[in-house]
Amino acid sequence: MSIRVNEKGLIYLNEETMTAIFDCVFGTDGGGLRTTTKQLLWEPKFRDFVKTLNGLQEYNYRYRIDQVMDLFPIFESAIGPFEFNSEGTTLWLAMGLAIKEVYGFRRSSLEELLKLVKIKK
Protein backbone atom coordinates (compact mmCIF):
# COMPACT_ATOMS: atom_id res chain seq x y z
CA MET A 1 0.00 0.00 0.00
CA SER A 2 1.47 3.32 -1.03
CA ILE A 3 0.81 6.42 1.03
CA ARG A 4 -0.10 9.51 -0.97
CA VAL A 5 1.22 12.88 0.10
CA ASN A 6 0.10 16.39 -0.75
CA GLU A 7 2.21 19.20 -2.20
CA LYS A 8 3.55 19.99 1.29
CA GLY A 9 4.73 16.43 1.85
CA LEU A 10 1.97 15.68 4.36
CA ILE A 11 -0.26 12.61 4.27
CA TYR A 12 -3.12 13.12 1.82
CA LEU A 13 -6.35 13.22 3.82
CA ASN A 14 -9.29 11.27 2.45
CA GLU A 15 -11.93 8.97 3.94
CA GLU A 16 -9.46 6.13 4.49
CA THR A 17 -6.74 8.19 6.15
CA MET A 18 -9.10 10.37 8.21
CA THR A 19 -10.91 7.30 9.51
CA ALA A 20 -7.61 5.61 10.36
CA ILE A 21 -6.30 8.71 12.15
CA PHE A 22 -9.39 8.90 14.34
CA ASP A 23 -9.27 5.12 14.84
CA CYS A 24 -5.94 5.88 16.58
CA VAL A 25 -7.37 8.66 18.76
CA PHE A 26 -6.80 6.49 21.86
CA GLY A 27 -3.39 5.29 20.61
CA THR A 28 -2.02 2.65 18.30
CA ASP A 29 -0.86 0.03 20.80
CA GLY A 30 -4.16 -1.42 21.95
CA GLY A 31 -6.40 -3.83 20.15
CA GLY A 32 -9.61 -2.88 18.48
CA LEU A 33 -8.13 -1.04 15.51
CA ARG A 34 -9.77 -1.60 12.15
CA THR A 35 -8.02 -3.85 9.65
CA THR A 36 -7.52 -0.96 7.23
CA THR A 37 -5.96 1.12 10.01
CA LYS A 38 -3.56 -1.70 10.87
CA GLN A 39 -2.57 -1.98 7.20
CA LEU A 40 -1.88 1.76 6.99
CA LEU A 41 0.16 1.62 10.20
CA TRP A 42 2.51 -0.89 8.53
CA GLU A 43 3.64 2.00 6.34
CA PRO A 44 6.42 3.84 8.23
CA LYS A 45 5.40 7.25 6.86
CA PHE A 46 1.80 6.87 8.03
CA ARG A 47 2.79 5.32 11.38
CA ASP A 48 5.23 8.16 12.12
CA PHE A 49 2.64 10.72 11.06
CA VAL A 50 0.03 9.26 13.43
CA LYS A 51 2.60 9.19 16.26
CA THR A 52 3.30 12.87 15.59
CA LEU A 53 -0.42 13.69 15.63
CA ASN A 54 -0.84 11.69 18.85
CA GLY A 55 1.92 13.77 20.44
CA LEU A 56 0.26 17.02 19.39
CA GLN A 57 -3.09 15.62 20.49
CA GLU A 58 -1.69 14.90 23.95
CA TYR A 59 -0.23 18.41 24.21
CA ASN A 60 -3.54 19.93 23.11
CA TYR A 61 -5.43 17.74 25.59
CA ARG A 62 -3.22 18.78 28.51
CA TYR A 63 -2.46 22.42 27.83
CA ARG A 64 -4.86 23.90 25.27
CA ILE A 65 -8.30 23.00 26.57
CA ASP A 66 -9.89 26.31 25.50
CA GLN A 67 -8.73 25.88 21.90
CA VAL A 68 -9.76 22.20 21.96
CA MET A 69 -13.26 22.90 23.26
CA ASP A 70 -13.69 25.62 20.65
CA LEU A 71 -13.94 22.82 18.05
CA PHE A 72 -16.88 21.10 19.77
CA PRO A 73 -19.56 22.63 17.48
CA ILE A 74 -17.64 21.55 14.36
CA PHE A 75 -17.46 17.95 15.54
CA GLU A 76 -21.13 17.95 16.52
CA SER A 77 -22.09 19.25 13.10
CA ALA A 78 -19.82 16.97 11.05
CA ILE A 79 -19.86 13.70 12.98
CA GLY A 80 -22.87 13.81 15.26
CA PRO A 81 -23.62 14.20 18.94
CA PHE A 82 -20.74 14.03 21.40
CA GLU A 83 -20.84 13.92 25.17
CA PHE A 84 -19.74 17.38 26.31
CA ASN A 85 -17.71 16.56 29.43
CA SER A 86 -16.00 13.37 28.36
CA GLU A 87 -12.35 12.42 28.18
CA GLY A 88 -13.03 10.60 24.90
CA THR A 89 -14.65 13.64 23.34
CA THR A 90 -11.78 15.83 24.47
CA LEU A 91 -9.28 13.43 22.86
CA TRP A 92 -11.23 13.55 19.58
CA LEU A 93 -11.28 17.35 19.68
CA ALA A 94 -7.57 17.48 20.55
CA MET A 95 -6.81 15.30 17.52
CA GLY A 96 -8.93 17.58 15.34
CA LEU A 97 -6.97 20.59 16.56
CA ALA A 98 -3.69 18.81 15.80
CA ILE A 99 -4.82 18.10 12.22
CA LYS A 100 -6.18 21.62 11.77
CA GLU A 101 -2.92 23.21 12.81
CA VAL A 102 -0.51 20.85 11.05
CA TYR A 103 -2.31 21.42 7.75
CA GLY A 104 -3.18 25.07 8.38
CA PHE A 105 -6.88 24.42 7.80
CA ARG A 106 -9.68 26.86 8.38
CA ARG A 107 -12.52 25.64 10.56
CA SER A 108 -14.68 25.04 7.49
CA SER A 109 -12.02 22.86 5.85
CA LEU A 110 -11.65 20.76 8.99
CA GLU A 111 -15.42 20.38 9.22
CA GLU A 112 -15.61 19.06 5.63
CA LEU A 113 -12.83 16.56 6.32
CA LEU A 114 -14.48 15.38 9.52
CA LYS A 115 -17.51 14.37 7.47
CA LEU A 116 -15.28 11.68 5.90
CA VAL A 117 -14.63 9.94 9.22
CA LYS A 118 -16.51 6.62 9.25
CA ILE A 119 -16.05 5.60 12.87
CA LYS A 120 -17.13 6.86 16.22
CA LYS A 121 -15.59 5.55 19.40
mmCIF file of N, CA, C and O in Angstrom, residues 9-79:
data_model
loop_
_atom_site.group_PDB
_atom_site.id
_atom_site.type_symbol
_atom_site.label_atom_id
_atom_site.label_comp_id
_atom_site.label_asym_id
_atom_site.label_seq_id
_atom_site.Cartn_x
_atom_site.Cartn_y
_atom_site.Cartn_z
ATOM 1 N N GLY A 9 4.090 17.623 1.322
ATOM 2 C CA GLY A 9 4.735 16.428 1.849
ATOM 3 C C GLY A 9 4.002 15.786 3.008
ATOM 4 O O GLY A 9 4.540 14.894 3.665
ATOM 5 N N LEU A 10 2.783 16.242 3.279
ATOM 6 C CA LEU A 10 1.970 15.680 4.358
ATOM 7 C C LEU A 10 1.053 14.592 3.804
ATOM 8 O O LEU A 10 0.700 14.606 2.624
ATOM 9 N N ILE A 11 0.648 13.686 4.663
ATOM 10 C CA ILE A 11 -0.259 12.614 4.270
ATOM 11 C C ILE A 11 -1.520 13.219 3.647
ATOM 12 O O ILE A 11 -2.109 14.160 4.197
ATOM 13 N N TYR A 12 -1.901 12.683 2.503
ATOM 14 C CA TYR A 12 -3.125 13.124 1.820
ATOM 15 C C TYR A 12 -4.320 12.641 2.642
ATOM 16 O O TYR A 12 -4.424 11.456 2.968
ATOM 17 N N LEU A 13 -5.199 13.556 2.983
ATOM 18 C CA LEU A 13 -6.353 13.223 3.823
ATOM 19 C C LEU A 13 -7.569 12.917 2.954
ATOM 20 O O LEU A 13 -8.023 13.759 2.177
ATOM 21 N N ASN A 14 -8.069 11.700 3.119
ATOM 22 C CA ASN A 14 -9.294 11.270 2.453
ATOM 23 C C ASN A 14 -10.068 10.416 3.459
ATOM 24 O O ASN A 14 -9.692 10.351 4.640
ATOM 25 N N GLU A 15 -11.115 9.760 3.018
ATOM 26 C CA GLU A 15 -11.929 8.972 3.942
ATOM 27 C C GLU A 15 -11.103 7.901 4.658
ATOM 28 O O GLU A 15 -11.207 7.727 5.868
ATOM 29 N N GLU A 16 -10.262 7.215 3.918
ATOM 30 C CA GLU A 16 -9.458 6.131 4.493
ATOM 31 C C GLU A 16 -8.473 6.651 5.539
ATOM 32 O O GLU A 16 -8.384 6.099 6.645
ATOM 33 N N THR A 17 -7.745 7.700 5.212
ATOM 34 C CA THR A 17 -6.735 8.194 6.153
ATOM 35 C C THR A 17 -7.371 8.923 7.339
ATOM 36 O O THR A 17 -6.899 8.775 8.467
ATOM 37 N N MET A 18 -8.428 9.685 7.096
ATOM 38 C CA MET A 18 -9.099 10.374 8.215
ATOM 39 C C MET A 18 -9.704 9.357 9.182
ATOM 40 O O MET A 18 -9.589 9.517 10.403
ATOM 41 N N THR A 19 -10.330 8.319 8.649
ATOM 42 C CA THR A 19 -10.914 7.295 9.512
ATOM 43 C C THR A 19 -9.825 6.589 10.307
ATOM 44 O O THR A 19 -9.969 6.363 11.512
ATOM 45 N N ALA A 20 -8.708 6.276 9.663
ATOM 46 C CA ALA A 20 -7.607 5.610 10.358
ATOM 47 C C ALA A 20 -7.011 6.506 11.442
ATOM 48 O O ALA A 20 -6.711 6.035 12.543
ATOM 49 N N ILE A 21 -6.848 7.776 11.151
ATOM 50 C CA ILE A 21 -6.296 8.705 12.153
ATOM 51 C C ILE A 21 -7.188 8.736 13.391
ATOM 52 O O ILE A 21 -6.713 8.629 14.516
ATOM 53 N N PHE A 22 -8.488 8.848 13.179
ATOM 54 C CA PHE A 22 -9.386 8.904 14.336
ATOM 55 C C PHE A 22 -9.594 7.530 14.973
ATOM 56 O O PHE A 22 -9.996 7.441 16.129
ATOM 57 N N ASP A 23 -9.286 6.455 14.239
ATOM 58 C CA ASP A 23 -9.269 5.122 14.843
ATOM 59 C C ASP A 23 -8.145 5.044 15.868
ATOM 60 O O ASP A 23 -8.217 4.281 16.825
ATOM 61 N N CYS A 24 -7.109 5.859 15.682
ATOM 62 C CA CYS A 24 -5.941 5.883 16.575
ATOM 63 C C CYS A 24 -6.045 6.976 17.636
ATOM 64 O O CYS A 24 -5.046 7.294 18.288
ATOM 65 N N VAL A 25 -7.214 7.528 17.831
ATOM 66 C CA VAL A 25 -7.374 8.656 18.756
ATOM 67 C C VAL A 25 -7.031 8.259 20.197
ATOM 68 O O VAL A 25 -6.614 9.094 20.989
ATOM 69 N N PHE A 26 -7.162 6.964 20.521
ATOM 70 C CA PHE A 26 -6.803 6.485 21.861
ATOM 71 C C PHE A 26 -5.455 5.775 21.849
ATOM 72 O O PHE A 26 -5.090 5.114 22.804
ATOM 73 N N GLY A 27 -4.711 5.893 20.740
ATOM 74 C CA GLY A 27 -3.392 5.288 20.612
ATOM 75 C C GLY A 27 -3.378 4.177 19.574
ATOM 76 O O GLY A 27 -4.410 3.787 19.036
ATOM 77 N N THR A 28 -2.187 3.682 19.325
ATOM 78 C CA THR A 28 -2.019 2.654 18.299
ATOM 79 C C THR A 28 -1.613 1.313 18.885
ATOM 80 O O THR A 28 -1.498 0.334 18.155
ATOM 81 N N ASP A 29 -1.379 1.246 20.191
ATOM 82 C CA ASP A 29 -0.862 0.027 20.803
ATOM 83 C C ASP A 29 -1.944 -0.977 21.165
ATOM 84 O O ASP A 29 -1.700 -2.171 21.129
ATOM 85 N N GLY A 30 -3.104 -0.513 21.511
ATOM 86 C CA GLY A 30 -4.155 -1.420 21.955
ATOM 87 C C GLY A 30 -4.830 -2.137 20.804
ATOM 88 O O GLY A 30 -4.637 -1.835 19.638
ATOM 89 N N GLY A 31 -5.616 -3.121 21.150
ATOM 90 C CA GLY A 31 -6.399 -3.833 20.146
ATOM 91 C C GLY A 31 -7.596 -2.997 19.732
ATOM 92 O O GLY A 31 -7.780 -1.865 20.175
ATOM 93 N N GLY A 32 -8.379 -3.549 18.867
ATOM 94 C CA GLY A 32 -9.606 -2.878 18.475
ATOM 95 C C GLY A 32 -9.477 -1.953 17.280
ATOM 96 O O GLY A 32 -10.446 -1.311 16.902
ATOM 97 N N LEU A 33 -8.280 -1.872 16.702
ATOM 98 C CA LEU A 33 -8.130 -1.041 15.512
ATOM 99 C C LEU A 33 -8.693 -1.777 14.305
ATOM 100 O O LEU A 33 -8.605 -3.001 14.209
ATOM 101 N N ARG A 34 -9.233 -1.021 13.378
ATOM 102 C CA ARG A 34 -9.768 -1.596 12.148
ATOM 103 C C ARG A 34 -8.636 -2.214 11.327
ATOM 104 O O ARG A 34 -7.492 -1.774 11.409
ATOM 105 N N THR A 35 -8.998 -3.192 10.505
ATOM 106 C CA THR A 35 -8.017 -3.853 9.651
ATOM 107 C C THR A 35 -7.341 -2.859 8.724
ATOM 108 O O THR A 35 -6.115 -2.890 8.550
ATOM 109 N N THR A 36 -8.114 -1.943 8.146
ATOM 110 C CA THR A 36 -7.517 -0.960 7.228
ATOM 111 C C THR A 36 -6.560 -0.028 7.965
ATOM 112 O O THR A 36 -5.537 0.365 7.410
ATOM 113 N N THR A 37 -6.866 0.285 9.201
ATOM 114 C CA THR A 37 -5.965 1.115 10.007
ATOM 115 C C THR A 37 -4.660 0.366 10.259
ATOM 116 O O THR A 37 -3.568 0.937 10.100
ATOM 117 N N LYS A 38 -4.762 -0.896 10.626
ATOM 118 C CA LYS A 38 -3.558 -1.695 10.872
ATOM 119 C C LYS A 38 -2.693 -1.774 9.621
ATOM 120 O O LYS A 38 -1.465 -1.684 9.702
ATOM 121 N N GLN A 39 -3.321 -1.921 8.461
ATOM 122 C CA GLN A 39 -2.567 -1.975 7.203
ATOM 123 C C GLN A 39 -1.840 -0.659 6.950
ATOM 124 O O GLN A 39 -0.672 -0.653 6.563
ATOM 125 N N LEU A 40 -2.525 0.459 7.175
ATOM 126 C CA LEU A 40 -1.883 1.762 6.988
ATOM 127 C C LEU A 40 -0.725 1.953 7.970
ATOM 128 O O LEU A 40 0.306 2.531 7.622
ATOM 129 N N LEU A 41 -0.886 1.465 9.181
ATOM 130 C CA LEU A 41 0.156 1.621 10.198
ATOM 131 C C LEU A 41 1.407 0.803 9.885
ATOM 132 O O LEU A 41 2.469 1.065 10.452
ATOM 133 N N TRP A 42 1.317 -0.156 8.973
ATOM 134 C CA TRP A 42 2.509 -0.890 8.531
ATOM 135 C C TRP A 42 3.419 -0.012 7.696
ATOM 136 O O TRP A 42 4.613 -0.264 7.570
ATOM 137 N N GLU A 43 2.852 1.048 7.134
ATOM 138 C CA GLU A 43 3.636 1.999 6.337
ATOM 139 C C GLU A 43 4.350 2.962 7.289
ATOM 140 O O GLU A 43 3.687 3.684 8.045
ATOM 141 N N PRO A 44 5.684 2.979 7.282
ATOM 142 C CA PRO A 44 6.417 3.835 8.231
ATOM 143 C C PRO A 44 5.999 5.309 8.174
ATOM 144 O O PRO A 44 5.891 5.961 9.217
ATOM 145 N N LYS A 45 5.760 5.831 6.981
ATOM 146 C CA LYS A 45 5.403 7.248 6.858
ATOM 147 C C LYS A 45 4.077 7.539 7.564
ATOM 148 O O LYS A 45 3.948 8.530 8.290
ATOM 149 N N PHE A 46 3.098 6.657 7.385
ATOM 150 C CA PHE A 46 1.801 6.866 8.032
ATOM 151 C C PHE A 46 1.917 6.649 9.539
ATOM 152 O O PHE A 46 1.383 7.427 10.328
ATOM 153 N N ARG A 47 2.621 5.610 9.950
ATOM 154 C CA ARG A 47 2.787 5.324 11.379
ATOM 155 C C ARG A 47 3.464 6.490 12.092
ATOM 156 O O ARG A 47 3.015 6.938 13.148
ATOM 157 N N ASP A 48 4.534 7.022 11.502
ATOM 158 C CA ASP A 48 5.229 8.157 12.116
ATOM 159 C C ASP A 48 4.350 9.399 12.151
ATOM 160 O O ASP A 48 4.394 10.174 13.114
ATOM 161 N N PHE A 49 3.556 9.581 11.105
ATOM 162 C CA PHE A 49 2.644 10.719 11.063
ATOM 163 C C PHE A 49 1.604 10.624 12.180
ATOM 164 O O PHE A 49 1.351 11.607 12.890
ATOM 165 N N VAL A 50 1.029 9.440 12.361
ATOM 166 C CA VAL A 50 0.034 9.256 13.425
ATOM 167 C C VAL A 50 0.677 9.462 14.794
ATOM 168 O O VAL A 50 0.080 10.087 15.667
ATOM 169 N N LYS A 51 1.897 8.973 14.985
ATOM 170 C CA LYS A 51 2.600 9.195 16.259
ATOM 171 C C LYS A 51 2.806 10.688 16.517
ATOM 172 O O LYS A 51 2.654 11.158 17.643
ATOM 173 N N THR A 52 3.134 11.418 15.462
ATOM 174 C CA THR A 52 3.298 12.874 15.591
ATOM 175 C C THR A 52 1.978 13.520 15.983
ATOM 176 O O THR A 52 1.935 14.356 16.898
ATOM 177 N N LEU A 53 0.909 13.138 15.294
ATOM 178 C CA LEU A 53 -0.417 13.686 15.630
ATOM 179 C C LEU A 53 -0.809 13.323 17.057
ATOM 180 O O LEU A 53 -1.373 14.154 17.775
ATOM 181 N N ASN A 54 -0.522 12.085 17.476
ATOM 182 C CA ASN A 54 -0.843 11.690 18.850
ATOM 183 C C ASN A 54 -0.085 12.540 19.869
ATOM 184 O O ASN A 54 -0.627 12.878 20.925
ATOM 185 N N GLY A 55 1.150 12.896 19.555
ATOM 186 C CA GLY A 55 1.917 13.770 20.445
ATOM 187 C C GLY A 55 1.305 15.161 20.539
ATOM 188 O O GLY A 55 1.166 15.719 21.631
ATOM 189 N N LEU A 56 0.927 15.705 19.399
ATOM 190 C CA LEU A 56 0.258 17.018 19.391
ATOM 191 C C LEU A 56 -1.103 16.934 20.071
ATOM 192 O O LEU A 56 -1.496 17.851 20.800
ATOM 193 N N GLN A 57 -1.792 15.840 19.847
ATOM 194 C CA GLN A 57 -3.090 15.620 20.488
ATOM 195 C C GLN A 57 -2.931 15.640 22.013
ATOM 196 O O GLN A 57 -3.700 16.294 22.719
ATOM 197 N N GLU A 58 -1.933 14.947 22.513
ATOM 198 C CA GLU A 58 -1.686 14.896 23.955
ATOM 199 C C GLU A 58 -1.380 16.292 24.504
ATOM 200 O O GLU A 58 -1.883 16.685 25.559
ATOM 201 N N TYR A 59 -0.552 17.044 23.791
ATOM 202 C CA TYR A 59 -0.232 18.407 24.214
ATOM 203 C C TYR A 59 -1.502 19.261 24.243
ATOM 204 O O TYR A 59 -1.752 19.990 25.212
ATOM 205 N N ASN A 60 -2.287 19.166 23.166
ATOM 206 C CA ASN A 60 -3.541 19.926 23.111
ATOM 207 C C ASN A 60 -4.462 19.540 24.255
ATOM 208 O O ASN A 60 -5.080 20.399 24.893
ATOM 209 N N TYR A 61 -4.569 18.259 24.532
ATOM 210 C CA TYR A 61 -5.430 17.744 25.592
ATOM 211 C C TYR A 61 -5.013 18.293 26.959
ATOM 212 O O TYR A 61 -5.858 18.677 27.761
ATOM 213 N N ARG A 62 -3.723 18.347 27.195
ATOM 214 C CA ARG A 62 -3.223 18.775 28.508
ATOM 215 C C ARG A 62 -3.179 20.288 28.699
ATOM 216 O O ARG A 62 -3.429 20.787 29.788
ATOM 217 N N TYR A 63 -2.812 21.014 27.647
ATOM 218 C CA TYR A 63 -2.459 22.419 27.834
ATOM 219 C C TYR A 63 -3.282 23.420 27.034
ATOM 220 O O TYR A 63 -3.093 24.617 27.211
ATOM 221 N N ARG A 64 -4.153 22.957 26.146
ATOM 222 C CA ARG A 64 -4.859 23.902 25.273
ATOM 223 C C ARG A 64 -6.371 23.643 25.280
ATOM 224 O O ARG A 64 -7.021 23.645 24.254
ATOM 225 N N ILE A 65 -6.899 23.430 26.452
ATOM 226 C CA ILE A 65 -8.295 23.004 26.570
ATOM 227 C C ILE A 65 -9.269 24.021 25.964
ATOM 228 O O ILE A 65 -10.270 23.633 25.373
ATOM 229 N N ASP A 66 -8.991 25.309 26.074
ATOM 230 C CA ASP A 66 -9.893 26.310 25.496
ATOM 231 C C ASP A 66 -9.941 26.188 23.975
ATOM 232 O O ASP A 66 -11.018 26.241 23.370
ATOM 233 N N GLN A 67 -8.792 26.008 23.351
ATOM 234 C CA GLN A 67 -8.733 25.876 21.897
ATOM 235 C C GLN A 67 -9.369 24.551 21.456
ATOM 236 O O GLN A 67 -10.028 24.491 20.418
ATOM 237 N N VAL A 68 -9.169 23.510 22.259
ATOM 238 C CA VAL A 68 -9.762 22.201 21.962
ATOM 239 C C VAL A 68 -11.286 22.294 22.019
ATOM 240 O O VAL A 68 -11.981 21.882 21.087
ATOM 241 N N MET A 69 -11.805 22.839 23.087
ATOM 242 C CA MET A 69 -13.261 22.902 23.261
ATOM 243 C C MET A 69 -13.926 23.826 22.237
ATOM 244 O O MET A 69 -15.110 23.665 21.935
ATOM 245 N N ASP A 70 -13.169 24.739 21.688
ATOM 246 C CA ASP A 70 -13.687 25.622 20.652
ATOM 247 C C ASP A 70 -14.116 24.839 19.404
ATOM 248 O O ASP A 70 -14.937 25.313 18.621
ATOM 249 N N LEU A 71 -13.597 23.644 19.220
ATOM 250 C CA LEU A 71 -13.935 22.823 18.049
ATOM 251 C C LEU A 71 -15.184 21.966 18.262
ATOM 252 O O LEU A 71 -15.653 21.320 17.327
ATOM 253 N N PHE A 72 -15.730 21.961 19.461
ATOM 254 C CA PHE A 72 -16.880 21.105 19.767
ATOM 255 C C PHE A 72 -18.026 21.267 18.763
ATOM 256 O O PHE A 72 -18.535 20.261 18.256
ATOM 257 N N PRO A 73 -18.441 22.489 18.428
ATOM 258 C CA PRO A 73 -19.563 22.631 17.477
ATOM 259 C C PRO A 73 -19.264 22.041 16.093
ATOM 260 O O PRO A 73 -20.160 21.513 15.434
ATOM 261 N N ILE A 74 -18.012 22.116 15.664
ATOM 262 C CA ILE A 74 -17.641 21.552 14.364
ATOM 263 C C ILE A 74 -17.800 20.034 14.377
ATOM 264 O O ILE A 74 -18.327 19.447 13.431
ATOM 265 N N PHE A 75 -17.349 19.401 15.428
ATOM 266 C CA PHE A 75 -17.457 17.946 15.538
ATOM 267 C C PHE A 75 -18.918 17.521 15.640
ATOM 268 O O PHE A 75 -19.319 16.535 15.018
ATOM 269 N N GLU A 76 -19.696 18.258 16.404
ATOM 270 C CA GLU A 76 -21.127 17.949 16.520
ATOM 271 C C GLU A 76 -21.812 18.037 15.159
ATOM 272 O O GLU A 76 -22.610 17.184 14.803
ATOM 273 N N SER A 77 -21.478 19.036 14.412
ATOM 274 C CA SER A 77 -22.088 19.250 13.096
ATOM 275 C C SER A 77 -21.646 18.189 12.090
ATOM 276 O O SER A 77 -22.462 17.672 11.326
ATOM 277 N N ALA A 78 -20.374 17.853 12.078
ATOM 278 C CA ALA A 78 -19.820 16.967 11.053
ATOM 279 C C ALA A 78 -20.003 15.481 11.364
ATOM 280 O O ALA A 78 -20.250 14.688 10.462
ATOM 281 N N ILE A 79 -19.876 15.113 12.629
ATOM 282 C CA ILE A 79 -19.863 13.695 12.981
ATOM 283 C C ILE A 79 -21.120 13.274 13.717
ATOM 284 O O ILE A 79 -21.580 12.162 13.583
#
